[in-house]
PDB file of C-alpha atoms in Angstrom:
ATOM      1  CA  MET A  61     -26.768  38.728  32.646  1.00  0.00           C
ATOM      2  CA  GLU A  62     -28.774  36.002  30.906  1.00  0.00           C
ATOM      3  CA  LYS A  63     -26.151  35.789  28.111  1.00  0.00           C
ATOM      4  CA  LEU A  64     -23.415  35.421  30.710  1.00  0.00           C
ATOM      5  CA  ALA A  65     -25.321  32.599  32.392  1.00  0.00           C
ATOM      6  CA  LYS A  66     -25.682  30.775  29.072  1.00  0.00           C
ATOM      7  CA  ALA A  67     -21.968  31.189  28.316  1.00  0.00           C
ATOM      8  CA  GLU A  68     -21.036  29.775  31.699  1.00  0.00           C
ATOM      9  CA  ASN A  69     -23.620  26.975  31.457  1.00  0.00           C
ATOM     10  CA  PRO A  70     -23.687  25.824  27.844  1.00  0.00           C
ATOM     11  CA  ASP A  71     -26.825  24.166  26.546  1.00  0.00           C
ATOM     12  CA  VAL A  72     -26.044  20.466  26.929  1.00  0.00           C
ATOM     13  CA  ALA A  73     -28.909  19.488  24.628  1.00  0.00           C
ATOM     14  CA  GLU A  74     -27.522  21.731  21.870  1.00  0.00           C
ATOM     15  CA  ILE A  75     -24.033  20.245  22.283  1.00  0.00           C
ATOM     16  CA  ALA A  76     -25.501  16.732  22.124  1.00  0.00           C
ATOM     17  CA  LYS A  77     -27.378  17.639  18.909  1.00  0.00           C
ATOM     18  CA  LEU A  78     -24.200  18.987  17.324  1.00  0.00           C
ATOM     19  CA  ALA A  79     -22.241  15.881  18.344  1.00  0.00           C
ATOM     20  CA  GLU A  80     -24.959  13.646  16.894  1.00  0.00           C
ATOM     21  CA  LYS A  81     -25.000  15.646  13.656  1.00  0.00           C
ATOM     22  CA  LYS A  82     -21.198  15.382  13.365  1.00  0.00           C
ATOM     23  CA  GLN A  83     -21.367  11.642  13.994  1.00  0.00           C
ATOM     24  CA  GLN A  84     -23.973  11.256  11.224  1.00  0.00           C
ATOM     25  CA  LEU A  85     -21.892  13.349   8.807  1.00  0.00           C
ATOM     26  CA  ASP A  86     -18.827  11.205   9.596  1.00  0.00           C
ATOM     27  CA  LYS A  87     -20.859   8.037   9.012  1.00  0.00           C
ATOM     28  CA  ASP A  88     -22.157   9.391   5.689  1.00  0.00           C
ATOM     29  CA  SER A  89     -18.627  10.398   4.633  1.00  0.00           C
ATOM     30  CA  GLU A  90     -17.250   6.970   5.513  1.00  0.00           C
ATOM     31  CA  THR A  91     -20.074   5.267   3.582  1.00  0.00           C
ATOM     32  CA  LYS A  92     -19.407   7.422   0.494  1.00  0.00           C
ATOM     33  CA  LEU A  93     -15.663   6.868   0.783  1.00  0.00           C
ATOM     34  CA  GLY A  94     -16.229   3.116   1.138  1.00  0.00           C
ATOM     35  CA  ALA A  95     -18.319   3.095  -2.041  1.00  0.00           C
ATOM     36  CA  ALA A  96     -15.628   5.059  -3.878  1.00  0.00           C
ATOM     37  CA  ALA A  97     -12.947   2.683  -2.569  1.00  0.00           C
ATOM     38  CA  LYS A  98     -14.812  -0.342  -3.955  1.00  0.00           C
ATOM     39  CA  LYS A  99     -14.665   1.240  -7.414  1.00  0.00           C
ATOM     40  CA  LEU A 100     -10.867   1.047  -7.226  1.00  0.00           C
ATOM     41  CA  VAL A 101     -10.911  -2.772  -7.181  1.00  0.00           C
ATOM     42  CA  GLY A 102      -9.750  -4.023 -10.579  1.00  0.00           C
ATOM     43  CA  MET A 103      -7.833  -0.843 -11.386  1.00  0.00           C
ATOM     44  CA  GLU A 104      -4.328  -1.381 -12.775  1.00  0.00           C
ATOM     45  CA  LEU A 105      -1.470   0.459 -11.089  1.00  0.00           C
ATOM     46  CA  PRO A 106       1.070   1.937 -13.519  1.00  0.00           C
ATOM     47  CA  TYR A 107       4.597   0.718 -12.861  1.00  0.00           C
ATOM     48  CA  GLU A 108       8.171   0.907 -14.074  1.00  0.00           C
ATOM     49  CA  LEU A 109      10.930  -1.622 -13.622  1.00  0.00           C
ATOM     50  CA  SER A 110      14.543  -0.629 -13.035  1.00  0.00           C
ATOM     51  CA  GLU A 111      17.213  -2.491 -14.986  1.00  0.00           C
ATOM     52  CA  GLY A 112      19.320  -5.280 -13.524  1.00  0.00           C
ATOM     53  CA  LEU A 113      16.746  -6.839 -11.198  1.00  0.00           C
ATOM     54  CA  PHE A 114      16.541 -10.616 -10.737  1.00  0.00           C
ATOM     55  CA  TYR A 115      12.867 -10.517 -11.707  1.00  0.00           C
ATOM     56  CA  SER A 116      10.409  -8.904 -14.080  1.00  0.00           C
ATOM     57  CA  ILE A 117       6.700  -8.314 -13.596  1.00  0.00           C
ATOM     58  CA  ALA A 118       4.598 -11.241 -14.855  1.00  0.00           C
ATOM     59  CA  SER A 119       1.182  -9.717 -14.174  1.00  0.00           C
ATOM     60  CA  GLN A 120       0.122  -6.085 -14.153  1.00  0.00           C
ATOM     61  CA  PRO A 121      -0.130  -4.766 -10.574  1.00  0.00           C
ATOM     62  CA  MET A 122      -3.862  -4.490  -9.872  1.00  0.00           C
ATOM     63  CA  VAL A 123      -5.954  -3.290  -6.943  1.00  0.00           C
ATOM     64  CA  THR A 124      -7.504  -6.396  -5.384  1.00  0.00           C
ATOM     65  CA  GLU A 125      -8.823  -4.905  -2.142  1.00  0.00           C
ATOM     66  CA  ALA A 126      -9.838  -1.380  -1.158  1.00  0.00           C
ATOM     67  CA  LYS A 127     -11.549  -0.037   1.927  1.00  0.00           C
ATOM     68  CA  ALA A 128     -12.296   3.221   3.655  1.00  0.00           C
ATOM     69  CA  ASN A 129     -10.032   3.860   6.588  1.00  0.00           C
ATOM     70  CA  GLY A 130     -12.049   6.370   8.579  1.00  0.00           C
ATOM     71  CA  THR A 131     -13.627   9.373   6.898  1.00  0.00           C
ATOM     72  CA  GLU A 132     -10.700  10.646   4.828  1.00  0.00           C
ATOM     73  CA  ASP A 133      -8.384   7.774   3.887  1.00  0.00           C
ATOM     74  CA  VAL A 134      -8.478   4.697   1.670  1.00  0.00           C
ATOM     75  CA  THR A 135      -6.234   1.673   2.072  1.00  0.00           C
ATOM     76  CA  VAL A 136      -5.749  -0.614  -0.914  1.00  0.00           C
ATOM     77  CA  SER A 137      -3.909  -3.829  -1.583  1.00  0.00           C
ATOM     78  CA  VAL A 138      -2.257  -4.284  -4.976  1.00  0.00           C
ATOM     79  CA  SER A 139      -1.504  -7.821  -6.225  1.00  0.00           C
ATOM     80  CA  PHE A 140       1.020  -8.878  -8.852  1.00  0.00           C
ATOM     81  CA  ARG A 141       3.310 -11.764  -9.783  1.00  0.00           C
ATOM     82  CA  ILE A 142       6.973 -11.862 -10.687  1.00  0.00           C
ATOM     83  CA  LYS A 143       8.915 -13.850 -13.261  1.00  0.00           C
ATOM     84  CA  ILE A 144      12.475 -14.901 -12.441  1.00  0.00           C
ATOM     85  CA  ASN A 145      14.997 -13.590 -15.001  1.00  0.00           C
ATOM     86  CA  VAL A 146      17.933 -15.904 -14.219  1.00  0.00           C
ATOM     87  CA  PRO A 147      18.179 -19.287 -12.490  1.00  0.00           C
ATOM     88  CA  LEU A 148      18.306 -18.864  -8.699  1.00  0.00           C
ATOM     89  CA  THR A 149      19.192 -21.144  -5.845  1.00  0.00           C
ATOM     90  CA  ILE A 150      18.044 -19.771  -2.525  1.00  0.00           C
ATOM     91  CA  GLY A 151      19.536 -21.655   0.395  1.00  0.00           C
ATOM     92  CA  LYS A 152      17.616 -23.074   3.328  1.00  0.00           C
ATOM     93  CA  GLY A 153      16.193 -20.236   5.410  1.00  0.00           C
ATOM     94  CA  GLU A 154      17.824 -17.574   3.224  1.00  0.00           C
ATOM     95  CA  SER A 155      16.006 -14.870   1.308  1.00  0.00           C
ATOM     96  CA  ALA A 156      17.516 -11.566   2.413  1.00  0.00           C
ATOM     97  CA  ASP A 157      19.535 -11.366  -0.816  1.00  0.00           C
ATOM     98  CA  TYR A 158      16.355 -11.317  -2.914  1.00  0.00           C
ATOM     99  CA  PRO A 159      14.035  -8.524  -1.803  1.00  0.00           C
ATOM    100  CA  ILE A 160      11.423  -6.869  -3.982  1.00  0.00           C
ATOM    101  CA  CYS A 161      12.027  -3.142  -3.406  1.00  0.00           C
ATOM    102  CA  TYR A 162       9.838  -0.369  -4.704  1.00  0.00           C
ATOM    103  CA  LYS A 163       9.155   3.319  -4.456  1.00  0.00           C
ATOM    104  CA  TYR A 164       5.867   5.144  -4.815  1.00  0.00           C
ATOM    105  CA  MET A 165       5.913   8.198  -7.104  1.00  0.00           C
ATOM    106  CA  ASP A 166       3.466  11.069  -7.394  1.00  0.00           C
ATOM    107  CA  ALA A 167       2.343  12.647 -10.680  1.00  0.00           C
ATOM    108  CA  GLY A 168       5.238  15.124 -10.549  1.00  0.00           C
ATOM    109  CA  GLY A 169       7.862  12.379 -10.238  1.00  0.00           C
ATOM    110  CA  LYS A 170       8.510  12.915  -6.528  1.00  0.00           C
ATOM    111  CA  VAL A 171       9.126   9.883  -4.308  1.00  0.00           C
ATOM    112  CA  VAL A 172       6.360   9.725  -1.688  1.00  0.00           C
ATOM    113  CA  GLY A 173       7.358   6.424  -0.079  1.00  0.00           C
ATOM    114  CA  VAL A 174       9.535   3.325  -0.291  1.00  0.00           C
ATOM    115  CA  SER A 175       9.054  -0.227   0.871  1.00  0.00           C
ATOM    116  CA  LEU A 176      10.284  -3.782   0.371  1.00  0.00           C
ATOM    117  CA  GLN A 177       9.233  -7.368   0.849  1.00  0.00           C
ATOM    118  CA  TYR A 178      10.859 -10.777   0.739  1.00  0.00           C
ATOM    119  CA  PRO A 179       8.898 -12.980  -1.680  1.00  0.00           C
ATOM    120  CA  PHE A 180      10.576 -16.208  -0.605  1.00  0.00           C
ATOM    121  CA  GLY A 181       9.841 -15.841   3.112  1.00  0.00           C
ATOM    122  CA  SER A 182      12.373 -15.473   5.870  1.00  0.00           C
ATOM    123  CA  PHE A 183      11.726 -18.568   7.926  1.00  0.00           C
ATOM    124  CA  PRO A 184      14.884 -20.211   9.303  1.00  0.00           C
ATOM    125  CA  ASN A 185      13.568 -23.718   8.585  1.00  0.00           C
ATOM    126  CA  ARG A 186      12.276 -23.036   5.052  1.00  0.00           C
ATOM    127  CA  GLU A 187      13.737 -25.500   2.576  1.00  0.00           C
ATOM    128  CA  ALA A 188      16.088 -24.426  -0.211  1.00  0.00           C
ATOM    129  CA  ILE A 189      14.382 -23.160  -3.361  1.00  0.00           C
ATOM    130  CA  GLU A 190      15.466 -23.753  -6.957  1.00  0.00           C
ATOM    131  CA  LEU A 191      14.006 -21.350  -9.504  1.00  0.00           C
ATOM    132  CA  GLN A 192      14.451 -21.517 -13.257  1.00  0.00           C
ATOM    133  CA  ALA A 193      14.821 -18.579 -15.626  1.00  0.00           C
ATOM    134  CA  GLU A 194      11.419 -17.468 -16.969  1.00  0.00           C
ATOM    135  CA  GLN A 195       9.652 -19.205 -14.069  1.00  0.00           C
ATOM    136  CA  VAL A 196       6.659 -17.273 -12.722  1.00  0.00           C
ATOM    137  CA  LEU A 197       6.492 -17.344  -8.943  1.00  0.00           C
ATOM    138  CA  ASP A 198       3.308 -19.223  -8.080  1.00  0.00           C
ATOM    139  CA  LYS A 199       1.991 -16.797  -5.499  1.00  0.00           C
ATOM    140  CA  ASP A 200       0.544 -13.316  -5.616  1.00  0.00           C
ATOM    141  CA  LEU A 201       2.684 -10.646  -4.024  1.00  0.00           C
ATOM    142  CA  LYS A 202       0.954  -7.664  -2.495  1.00  0.00           C
ATOM    143  CA  LEU A 203       1.866  -4.026  -2.282  1.00  0.00           C
ATOM    144  CA  SER A 204       0.020  -2.218   0.438  1.00  0.00           C
ATOM    145  CA  TYR A 205      -0.879   1.319  -0.397  1.00  0.00           C
ATOM    146  CA  ASP A 206      -1.695   3.248   2.736  1.00  0.00           C
ATOM    147  CA  GLN A 207      -3.004   6.628   1.583  1.00  0.00           C
ATOM    148  CA  PRO A 208      -1.911   8.650   4.621  1.00  0.00           C
ATOM    149  CA  LYS A 209       1.593   7.228   4.290  1.00  0.00           C
ATOM    150  CA  TYR A 210       1.935   7.400   0.482  1.00  0.00           C
ATOM    151  CA  ASN A 211      -0.495  10.204  -0.297  1.00  0.00           C
ATOM    152  CA  GLY A 212      -0.492  11.239  -3.931  1.00  0.00           C
ATOM    153  CA  ALA A 213       1.217   8.138  -5.334  1.00  0.00           C
ATOM    154  CA  THR A 214       0.237   7.463  -8.935  1.00  0.00           C
ATOM    155  CA  LYS A 215       2.675   4.693  -9.852  1.00  0.00           C
ATOM    156  CA  VAL A 216       5.149   2.251  -8.379  1.00  0.00           C
ATOM    157  CA  VAL A 217       8.747   1.844  -9.542  1.00  0.00           C
ATOM    158  CA  PHE A 218      10.494  -1.436  -8.744  1.00  0.00           C
ATOM    159  CA  ILE A 219      14.072  -0.635  -7.731  1.00  0.00           C
ATOM    160  CA  SER A 220      17.316  -2.232  -6.559  1.00  0.00           C
ATOM    161  CA  LYS A 221      18.087  -2.812  -2.883  1.00  0.00           C
ATOM    162  CA  GLU A 222      20.881  -0.241  -3.174  1.00  0.00           C
ATOM    163  CA  GLU A 223      18.477   2.457  -4.352  1.00  0.00           C
ATOM    164  CA  TYR A 224      16.025   1.449  -1.629  1.00  0.00           C
ATOM    165  CA  ASP A 225      18.750   1.812   1.022  1.00  0.00           C
ATOM    166  CA  THR A 226      19.628   5.276  -0.316  1.00  0.00           C
ATOM    167  CA  LEU A 227      15.994   6.441  -0.323  1.00  0.00           C
ATOM    168  CA  LYS A 228      15.186   4.930   3.072  1.00  0.00           C
ATOM    169  CA  LYS A 229      17.686   7.227   4.829  1.00  0.00           C
TER     170      LYS A 229
END
């Protein structure tokens, strides 16, 4: 009968102890993960560049920020710069024709995610931009690597908008 009473009325103090212990373990895990994430800063991200793009990579993609995102995930930011391959004139407020598209690949060559960004902004009142061949864009571009979303990615491949559209489906 005593066992039945305990089952119906669980020991609240014991539950509180277990919850506190779990909270401490989570805190310890997040601290360790945060320390491991900081070690990623400065790491170069391997990349490939598809042919026929309007740009090339001027600086090796490198992890510039990394932080623990809870107890199991790490989010990093990867910075790089591009060099324009051919002269470009980008009209006032236009930039949709010049995206930087990329796919994340795992060690086995499987695509684990795709994304894009517009390096010239998409503001309707932005002035026209003239870019010369071999000109390095004077701002860092950032790839965000969200581990839960792109889990297992080991390199980035810069691709055409057409390939991006195919993979995005």
